[in-house]
Amino acid sequence: MSPTRHQAVSRVLLRVLLLNLIVAGAKLILGYTTGAVSVVSDGFHSLTDSSSNIIGLVGLRASRMPPDADHPYGHRKYETLAAGGIFVFLVLAVVEIGRSALNRLSNPAPPVVTWFSFAVMIATLAINMAVVRYEGRTGRRLNSELLLADATHTRTDVYATIGVLFSLAAVWIGFPLLDPIGGLVIAVLIAYTGFEIGRDASRILSDRVMIDEDAIRRIVMSVPEVLGCHHIRSRGTIDHVFLDLHVWFPADAPLGHAHQVSHVVKDRLMQQFPQIADAIIHIEPPPSDDSGLEA
Ligand SMILES: [Zn+2]
Ligand SMILES: [Zn+2]
């Protein structure tokens, strides 16, 4: 990504973060002052949107910081670190909502629902819909996966808020139990987001394979003079992968020549998989039974 496009995406994300925080704050204040569990729950749900904006911003910053003496592999894991922190926050939010919803189910106390509750919820709904449009438009213009994915995610929040409006209407006409039930449904949505964030972070931290071994082997074998390869390993994030492998050359090939061909292999791999940040190629002769060397 070019620096100006980077900055443009960061600026959009920052604006969206601000709007999401306003929406979350309005819902949390309304929910806690009127005792509506479903509104509190929706407020935490909006906070999860802010938190994914924060992960996105940290990730953008980290990808712009080049590797340095302290961090020769780059700074990408800061994004994973942020995701880990947010995972903990989401778990706490789900526990908090679950506790107050169950409390309310066991000793019902109907929340105060006035026209003001509806006005606040409809206003936040309007902001959410504006965010979806804004992110979708700028995401297409800047060709940013990050913004488009965030727009899709925010669209699901619109449905959650509409659900809360229905549960408030149900309380209004005399079904107070629908408030904690609505809160629990949204807690499930938050838990699922938390699960996804935790799963992705654990894949990165545990160095899960990022590019299929056979796909790598096909590219390597397409280079003339290469006899084979093994010990293929890849790790990193979806758009920032480190690859290392052993490539076999004829035992009598001059070192200078083998090295040159190994760079052809590397170029082809990085062309085919632009997500590869670096590839380390160990050159060696094919293993033979009598060499006595560890290949
Ligand atoms: Zn080299
Ligand atoms: Zn080897």
mmCIF file of C-alpha atoms and ligand atoms in Angstrom:
data_model
loop_
_atom_site.group_PDB
_atom_site.id
_atom_site.type_symbol
_atom_site.label_atom_id
_atom_site.label_comp_id
_atom_site.label_asym_id
_atom_site.label_seq_id
_atom_site.Cartn_x
_atom_site.Cartn_y
_atom_site.Cartn_z
ATOM 1 C CA MET A 1 0.000 0.000 0.000
ATOM 2 C CA SER A 2 1.319 3.445 -0.844
ATOM 3 C CA PRO A 3 1.822 5.850 2.097
ATOM 4 C CA THR A 4 -0.937 8.229 0.950
ATOM 5 C CA ARG A 5 -3.449 5.406 0.535
ATOM 6 C CA HIS A 6 -2.372 4.096 3.927
ATOM 7 C CA GLN A 7 -3.055 7.479 5.469
ATOM 8 C CA ALA A 8 -6.409 7.770 3.707
ATOM 9 C CA VAL A 9 -7.544 4.376 5.044
ATOM 10 C CA SER A 10 -6.298 5.283 8.547
ATOM 11 C CA ARG A 11 -8.200 8.567 8.424
ATOM 12 C CA VAL A 12 -11.443 6.835 7.427
ATOM 13 C CA LEU A 13 -10.985 4.240 10.180
ATOM 14 C CA LEU A 14 -10.340 6.959 12.752
ATOM 15 C CA ARG A 15 -13.565 8.775 11.815
ATOM 16 C CA VAL A 16 -15.528 5.521 11.944
ATOM 17 C CA LEU A 17 -13.969 4.718 15.334
ATOM 18 C CA LEU A 18 -15.132 8.084 16.666
ATOM 19 C CA LEU A 19 -18.696 7.536 15.388
ATOM 20 C CA ASN A 20 -18.777 4.002 16.832
ATOM 21 C CA LEU A 21 -17.631 5.320 20.223
ATOM 22 C CA ILE A 22 -20.386 7.967 20.202
ATOM 23 C CA VAL A 23 -22.965 5.297 19.337
ATOM 24 C CA ALA A 24 -21.647 2.934 22.037
ATOM 25 C CA GLY A 25 -21.543 5.702 24.662
ATOM 26 C CA ALA A 26 -25.118 6.818 23.916
ATOM 27 C CA LYS A 27 -26.434 3.247 24.172
ATOM 28 C CA LEU A 28 -24.519 2.427 27.373
ATOM 29 C CA ILE A 29 -25.696 5.616 29.126
ATOM 30 C CA LEU A 30 -29.293 5.061 28.002
ATOM 31 C CA GLY A 31 -29.195 1.370 28.932
ATOM 32 C CA TYR A 32 -27.745 1.858 32.411
ATOM 33 C CA THR A 33 -29.987 4.835 33.317
ATOM 34 C CA THR A 34 -33.214 3.134 32.161
ATOM 35 C CA GLY A 35 -32.257 -0.394 33.255
ATOM 36 C CA ALA A 36 -32.726 -1.882 29.772
ATOM 37 C CA VAL A 37 -30.396 -4.904 29.513
ATOM 38 C CA SER A 38 -30.877 -5.213 25.749
ATOM 39 C CA VAL A 39 -29.729 -1.607 25.234
ATOM 40 C CA VAL A 40 -26.651 -2.107 27.469
ATOM 41 C CA SER A 41 -25.879 -5.250 25.503
ATOM 42 C CA ASP A 42 -26.184 -3.384 22.208
ATOM 43 C CA GLY A 43 -23.866 -0.700 23.630
ATOM 44 C CA PHE A 44 -21.190 -3.328 24.312
ATOM 45 C CA HIS A 45 -21.826 -4.707 20.849
ATOM 46 C CA SER A 46 -21.039 -1.265 19.407
ATOM 47 C CA LEU A 47 -17.877 -1.211 21.539
ATOM 48 C CA THR A 48 -16.782 -4.402 19.783
ATOM 49 C CA ASP A 49 -16.994 -2.430 16.512
ATOM 50 C CA SER A 50 -14.762 0.259 17.987
ATOM 51 C CA SER A 51 -12.357 -2.441 19.122
ATOM 52 C CA SER A 52 -12.086 -3.940 15.645
ATOM 53 C CA ASN A 53 -11.391 -0.412 14.341
ATOM 54 C CA ILE A 54 -8.564 -0.196 16.887
ATOM 55 C CA ILE A 55 -7.117 -3.555 15.763
ATOM 56 C CA GLY A 56 -7.286 -2.269 12.182
ATOM 57 C CA LEU A 57 -5.508 0.984 13.056
ATOM 58 C CA VAL A 58 -2.759 -0.805 15.026
ATOM 59 C CA GLY A 59 -2.343 -3.237 12.134
ATOM 60 C CA LEU A 60 -2.037 -0.418 9.588
ATOM 61 C CA ARG A 61 0.565 1.328 11.722
ATOM 62 C CA ALA A 62 2.499 -1.881 12.302
ATOM 63 C CA SER A 63 2.575 -2.692 8.595
ATOM 64 C CA ARG A 64 3.921 0.788 7.843
ATOM 65 C CA MET A 65 6.777 0.464 10.338
ATOM 66 C CA PRO A 66 9.695 -1.186 8.511
ATOM 67 C CA PRO A 67 11.756 -3.903 10.221
ATOM 68 C CA ASP A 68 14.510 -2.409 12.392
ATOM 69 C CA ALA A 69 17.424 -3.596 14.522
ATOM 70 C CA ASP A 70 15.140 -4.519 17.436
ATOM 71 C CA HIS A 71 12.466 -6.199 15.294
ATOM 72 C CA PRO A 72 14.112 -7.730 12.207
ATOM 73 C CA TYR A 73 10.892 -9.623 11.345
ATOM 74 C CA GLY A 74 8.840 -6.391 11.305
ATOM 75 C CA HIS A 75 6.180 -5.232 13.758
ATOM 76 C CA ARG A 76 3.160 -7.231 12.650
ATOM 77 C CA LYS A 77 2.688 -9.083 15.930
ATOM 78 C CA TYR A 78 1.624 -5.827 17.612
ATOM 79 C CA GLU A 79 -1.640 -6.301 15.741
ATOM 80 C CA THR A 80 -1.969 -9.787 17.246
ATOM 81 C CA LEU A 81 -1.174 -8.356 20.667
ATOM 82 C CA ALA A 82 -3.978 -5.782 20.260
ATOM 83 C CA ALA A 83 -6.339 -8.564 19.175
ATOM 84 C CA GLY A 84 -5.428 -10.542 22.309
ATOM 85 C CA GLY A 85 -6.256 -7.575 24.540
ATOM 86 C CA ILE A 86 -9.583 -7.076 22.796
ATOM 87 C CA PHE A 87 -10.387 -10.778 23.123
ATOM 88 C CA VAL A 88 -10.071 -10.431 26.921
ATOM 89 C CA PHE A 89 -12.302 -7.325 26.850
ATOM 90 C CA LEU A 90 -14.992 -9.173 24.860
ATOM 91 C CA VAL A 91 -14.985 -12.107 27.287
ATOM 92 C CA LEU A 92 -15.523 -9.663 30.176
ATOM 93 C CA ALA A 93 -18.347 -7.924 28.261
ATOM 94 C CA VAL A 94 -20.144 -11.229 27.626
ATOM 95 C CA VAL A 95 -19.838 -12.203 31.310
ATOM 96 C CA GLU A 96 -21.181 -8.785 32.386
ATOM 97 C CA ILE A 97 -24.178 -8.894 30.025
ATOM 98 C CA GLY A 98 -24.929 -12.533 30.794
ATOM 99 C CA ARG A 99 -24.929 -11.838 34.518
ATOM 100 C CA SER A 100 -27.270 -8.849 34.348
ATOM 101 C CA ALA A 101 -29.606 -10.599 31.875
ATOM 102 C CA LEU A 102 -29.886 -13.713 34.073
ATOM 103 C CA ASN A 103 -30.377 -11.466 37.118
ATOM 104 C CA ARG A 104 -33.229 -9.712 35.358
ATOM 105 C CA LEU A 105 -34.824 -12.999 34.299
ATOM 106 C CA SER A 106 -34.850 -14.314 37.881
ATOM 107 C CA ASN A 107 -36.190 -11.114 39.484
ATOM 108 C CA PRO A 108 -38.019 -9.168 36.791
ATOM 109 C CA ALA A 109 -37.971 -5.379 37.035
ATOM 110 C CA PRO A 110 -39.259 -3.835 33.818
ATOM 111 C CA PRO A 111 -36.940 -1.159 32.387
ATOM 112 C CA VAL A 112 -38.169 2.383 31.838
ATOM 113 C CA VAL A 113 -39.056 2.738 28.163
ATOM 114 C CA THR A 114 -40.011 6.191 26.901
ATOM 115 C CA TRP A 115 -40.108 7.910 23.533
ATOM 116 C CA PHE A 116 -36.585 9.108 24.368
ATOM 117 C CA SER A 117 -35.289 5.495 24.333
ATOM 118 C CA PHE A 118 -36.677 5.029 20.834
ATOM 119 C CA ALA A 119 -35.274 8.387 19.701
ATOM 120 C CA VAL A 120 -31.744 7.505 20.892
ATOM 121 C CA MET A 121 -31.842 4.030 19.348
ATOM 122 C CA ILE A 122 -33.132 5.337 16.019
ATOM 123 C CA ALA A 123 -30.457 8.058 15.984
ATOM 124 C CA THR A 124 -27.693 5.465 16.568
ATOM 125 C CA LEU A 125 -29.244 3.293 13.868
ATOM 126 C CA ALA A 126 -29.013 6.231 11.443
ATOM 127 C CA ILE A 127 -25.321 6.746 12.342
ATOM 128 C CA ASN A 128 -24.642 3.020 11.798
ATOM 129 C CA MET A 129 -26.260 3.110 8.374
ATOM 130 C CA ALA A 130 -24.267 6.215 7.434
ATOM 131 C CA VAL A 131 -21.060 4.422 8.540
ATOM 132 C CA VAL A 132 -21.899 1.420 6.331
ATOM 133 C CA ARG A 133 -22.389 3.689 3.307
ATOM 134 C CA TYR A 134 -19.292 5.775 4.034
ATOM 135 C CA GLU A 135 -17.024 2.757 4.558
ATOM 136 C CA GLY A 136 -18.419 0.954 1.534
ATOM 137 C CA ARG A 137 -17.898 3.975 -0.718
ATOM 138 C CA THR A 138 -14.377 4.851 0.466
ATOM 139 C CA GLY A 139 -13.457 1.148 0.640
ATOM 140 C CA ARG A 140 -14.263 0.733 -3.054
ATOM 141 C CA ARG A 141 -12.533 3.991 -3.994
ATOM 142 C CA LEU A 142 -9.350 3.145 -2.042
ATOM 143 C CA ASN A 143 -9.640 -0.552 -2.919
ATOM 144 C CA SER A 144 -9.299 -1.451 0.780
ATOM 145 C CA GLU A 145 -10.283 -4.961 1.926
ATOM 146 C CA LEU A 146 -10.104 -3.746 5.508
ATOM 147 C CA LEU A 147 -12.739 -1.029 5.047
ATOM 148 C CA LEU A 148 -15.043 -3.247 2.978
ATOM 149 C CA ALA A 149 -14.875 -6.021 5.592
ATOM 150 C CA ASP A 150 -15.622 -3.513 8.340
ATOM 151 C CA ALA A 151 -18.604 -2.160 6.379
ATOM 152 C CA THR A 152 -20.013 -5.687 6.041
ATOM 153 C CA HIS A 153 -19.564 -6.213 9.768
ATOM 154 C CA THR A 154 -21.252 -2.913 10.672
ATOM 155 C CA ARG A 155 -24.209 -3.929 8.497
ATOM 156 C CA THR A 156 -24.928 -6.835 10.875
ATOM 157 C CA ASP A 157 -25.028 -4.309 13.756
ATOM 158 C CA VAL A 158 -27.868 -2.529 12.033
ATOM 159 C CA TYR A 159 -29.914 -5.733 12.388
ATOM 160 C CA ALA A 160 -28.939 -6.077 16.058
ATOM 161 C CA THR A 161 -30.145 -2.540 16.776
ATOM 162 C CA ILE A 162 -33.405 -3.169 14.900
ATOM 163 C CA GLY A 163 -33.831 -6.267 17.101
ATOM 164 C CA VAL A 164 -33.354 -4.139 20.213
ATOM 165 C CA LEU A 165 -35.958 -1.664 18.943
ATOM 166 C CA PHE A 166 -38.406 -4.573 18.668
ATOM 167 C CA SER A 167 -37.631 -5.788 22.186
ATOM 168 C CA LEU A 168 -38.118 -2.232 23.538
ATOM 169 C CA ALA A 169 -41.457 -2.074 21.721
ATOM 170 C CA ALA A 170 -42.391 -5.423 23.309
ATOM 171 C CA VAL A 171 -41.537 -4.044 26.775
ATOM 172 C CA TRP A 172 -43.598 -0.941 25.967
ATOM 173 C CA ILE A 173 -46.731 -2.986 25.243
ATOM 174 C CA GLY A 174 -46.272 -5.210 28.303
ATOM 175 C CA PHE A 175 -43.721 -8.008 27.707
ATOM 176 C CA PRO A 176 -40.802 -6.974 29.978
ATOM 177 C CA LEU A 177 -39.034 -10.367 29.711
ATOM 178 C CA LEU A 178 -38.142 -9.656 26.091
ATOM 179 C CA ASP A 179 -35.592 -7.097 27.299
ATOM 180 C CA PRO A 180 -33.186 -9.552 29.018
ATOM 181 C CA ILE A 181 -33.839 -12.116 26.268
ATOM 182 C CA GLY A 182 -32.848 -9.548 23.620
ATOM 183 C CA GLY A 183 -29.748 -8.796 25.713
ATOM 184 C CA LEU A 184 -28.764 -12.476 25.769
ATOM 185 C CA VAL A 185 -29.173 -12.814 21.994
ATOM 186 C CA ILE A 186 -26.787 -9.905 21.452
ATOM 187 C CA ALA A 187 -24.367 -11.367 24.008
ATOM 188 C CA VAL A 188 -24.200 -14.439 21.750
ATOM 189 C CA LEU A 189 -23.270 -12.180 18.796
ATOM 190 C CA ILE A 190 -20.504 -10.566 20.866
ATOM 191 C CA ALA A 191 -19.262 -13.987 21.992
ATOM 192 C CA TYR A 192 -19.050 -15.111 18.368
ATOM 193 C CA THR A 193 -17.017 -12.025 17.389
ATOM 194 C CA GLY A 194 -14.731 -12.757 20.357
ATOM 195 C CA PHE A 195 -14.357 -16.366 19.231
ATOM 196 C CA GLU A 196 -13.338 -15.253 15.715
ATOM 197 C CA ILE A 197 -10.789 -12.735 17.013
ATOM 198 C CA GLY A 198 -9.341 -15.279 19.465
ATOM 199 C CA ARG A 199 -9.175 -18.001 16.808
ATOM 200 C CA ASP A 200 -7.344 -15.779 14.292
ATOM 201 C CA ALA A 201 -4.877 -14.561 16.926
ATOM 202 C CA SER A 202 -4.120 -18.100 18.114
ATOM 203 C CA ARG A 203 -3.456 -19.212 14.526
ATOM 204 C CA ILE A 204 -0.840 -16.490 14.158
ATOM 205 C CA LEU A 205 0.735 -17.045 17.586
ATOM 206 C CA SER A 206 0.958 -20.807 17.067
ATOM 207 C CA ASP A 207 2.637 -20.361 13.641
ATOM 208 C CA ARG A 208 -0.079 -22.190 11.762
ATOM 209 C CA VAL A 209 0.709 -23.041 8.101
ATOM 210 C CA MET A 210 -0.208 -20.036 5.931
ATOM 211 C CA ILE A 211 0.385 -21.294 2.361
ATOM 212 C CA ASP A 212 -0.394 -24.808 1.162
ATOM 213 C CA GLU A 213 2.771 -26.901 0.830
ATOM 214 C CA ASP A 214 1.768 -28.448 -2.510
ATOM 215 C CA ALA A 215 1.089 -25.026 -4.050
ATOM 216 C CA ILE A 216 4.629 -23.967 -3.063
ATOM 217 C CA ARG A 217 6.121 -27.201 -4.417
ATOM 218 C CA ARG A 218 4.403 -26.714 -7.796
ATOM 219 C CA ILE A 219 5.957 -23.254 -8.231
ATOM 220 C CA VAL A 220 9.421 -24.428 -7.094
ATOM 221 C CA MET A 221 9.369 -27.403 -9.474
ATOM 222 C CA SER A 222 8.421 -25.140 -12.407
ATOM 223 C CA VAL A 223 11.952 -23.661 -12.347
ATOM 224 C CA PRO A 224 14.382 -25.535 -14.662
ATOM 225 C CA GLU A 225 17.352 -27.327 -13.025
ATOM 226 C CA VAL A 226 15.564 -27.662 -9.692
ATOM 227 C CA LEU A 227 15.552 -31.356 -8.706
ATOM 228 C CA GLY A 228 13.178 -31.128 -5.771
ATOM 229 C CA CYS A 229 12.435 -29.486 -2.448
ATOM 230 C CA HIS A 230 11.426 -30.322 1.113
ATOM 231 C CA HIS A 231 11.061 -28.897 4.643
ATOM 232 C CA ILE A 232 8.586 -26.265 3.387
ATOM 233 C CA ARG A 233 7.432 -24.043 6.253
ATOM 234 C CA SER A 234 5.265 -20.930 6.216
ATOM 235 C CA ARG A 235 3.970 -18.780 9.039
ATOM 236 C CA GLY A 236 2.750 -15.245 9.724
ATOM 237 C CA THR A 237 -0.467 -13.384 8.946
ATOM 238 C CA ILE A 238 -2.693 -13.725 5.874
ATOM 239 C CA ASP A 239 -1.040 -10.766 4.140
ATOM 240 C CA HIS A 240 2.486 -11.093 5.602
ATOM 241 C CA VAL A 241 4.010 -14.551 5.336
ATOM 242 C CA PHE A 242 7.505 -15.840 6.104
ATOM 243 C CA LEU A 243 8.524 -18.881 4.078
ATOM 244 C CA ASP A 244 11.542 -21.160 4.346
ATOM 245 C CA LEU A 245 12.412 -24.323 2.440
ATOM 246 C CA HIS A 246 15.223 -26.556 1.148
ATOM 247 C CA VAL A 247 15.725 -26.698 -2.641
ATOM 248 C CA TRP A 248 17.722 -29.458 -4.351
ATOM 249 C CA PHE A 249 20.315 -28.806 -7.083
ATOM 250 C CA PRO A 250 22.676 -31.244 -8.838
ATOM 251 C CA ALA A 251 25.544 -32.049 -6.452
ATOM 252 C CA ASP A 252 28.121 -30.801 -8.985
ATOM 253 C CA ALA A 253 26.370 -27.497 -9.812
ATOM 254 C CA PRO A 254 28.652 -24.482 -9.194
ATOM 255 C CA LEU A 255 27.585 -22.641 -6.049
ATOM 256 C CA GLY A 256 27.302 -19.279 -7.822
ATOM 257 C CA HIS A 257 24.958 -20.741 -10.412
ATOM 258 C CA ALA A 258 22.812 -22.620 -7.886
ATOM 259 C CA HIS A 259 22.470 -19.432 -5.867
ATOM 260 C CA GLN A 260 21.367 -17.530 -8.970
ATOM 261 C CA VAL A 261 18.697 -20.115 -9.768
ATOM 262 C CA SER A 262 17.536 -20.061 -6.139
ATOM 263 C CA HIS A 263 16.759 -16.372 -6.630
ATOM 264 C CA VAL A 264 14.653 -17.251 -9.677
ATOM 265 C CA VAL A 265 12.744 -19.646 -7.399
ATOM 266 C CA LYS A 266 12.292 -16.902 -4.809
ATOM 267 C CA ASP A 267 11.117 -14.352 -7.401
ATOM 268 C CA ARG A 268 8.554 -16.782 -8.826
ATOM 269 C CA LEU A 269 7.234 -17.617 -5.363
ATOM 270 C CA MET A 270 6.891 -13.962 -4.382
ATOM 271 C CA GLN A 271 5.224 -13.152 -7.691
ATOM 272 C CA GLN A 272 2.703 -15.969 -7.290
ATOM 273 C CA PHE A 273 2.089 -15.247 -3.592
ATOM 274 C CA PRO A 274 2.381 -11.475 -3.027
ATOM 275 C CA GLN A 275 1.660 -12.063 0.678
ATOM 276 C CA ILE A 276 5.178 -13.518 1.086
ATOM 277 C CA ALA A 277 7.295 -10.932 2.928
ATOM 278 C CA ASP A 278 10.493 -12.990 2.774
ATOM 279 C CA ALA A 279 11.559 -16.448 1.651
ATOM 280 C CA ILE A 280 14.720 -18.159 2.896
ATOM 281 C CA ILE A 281 15.964 -20.860 0.519
ATOM 282 C CA HIS A 282 18.531 -23.395 1.687
ATOM 283 C CA ILE A 283 20.312 -24.911 -1.345
ATOM 284 C CA GLU A 284 21.528 -28.509 -1.178
ATOM 285 C CA PRO A 285 22.040 -31.632 -3.316
ATOM 286 C CA PRO A 286 19.248 -34.216 -3.253
ATOM 287 C CA PRO A 287 19.635 -36.506 -0.231
ATOM 288 C CA SER A 288 21.481 -39.739 -1.069
ATOM 289 C CA ASP A 289 21.613 -42.814 1.133
ATOM 290 C CA ASP A 290 25.405 -42.956 1.274
ATOM 291 C CA SER A 291 26.311 -39.290 1.777
ATOM 292 C CA GLY A 292 26.074 -39.585 5.547
ATOM 293 C CA LEU A 293 25.030 -35.922 5.682
ATOM 294 C CA GLU A 294 21.837 -34.621 7.200
ATOM 295 C CA ALA A 295 20.006 -33.082 4.213
HETATM 296 ZN ZN ZN B 1 21.029 -14.598 -2.359
HETATM 297 ZN ZN ZN B 2 17.244 -30.544 3.294
#
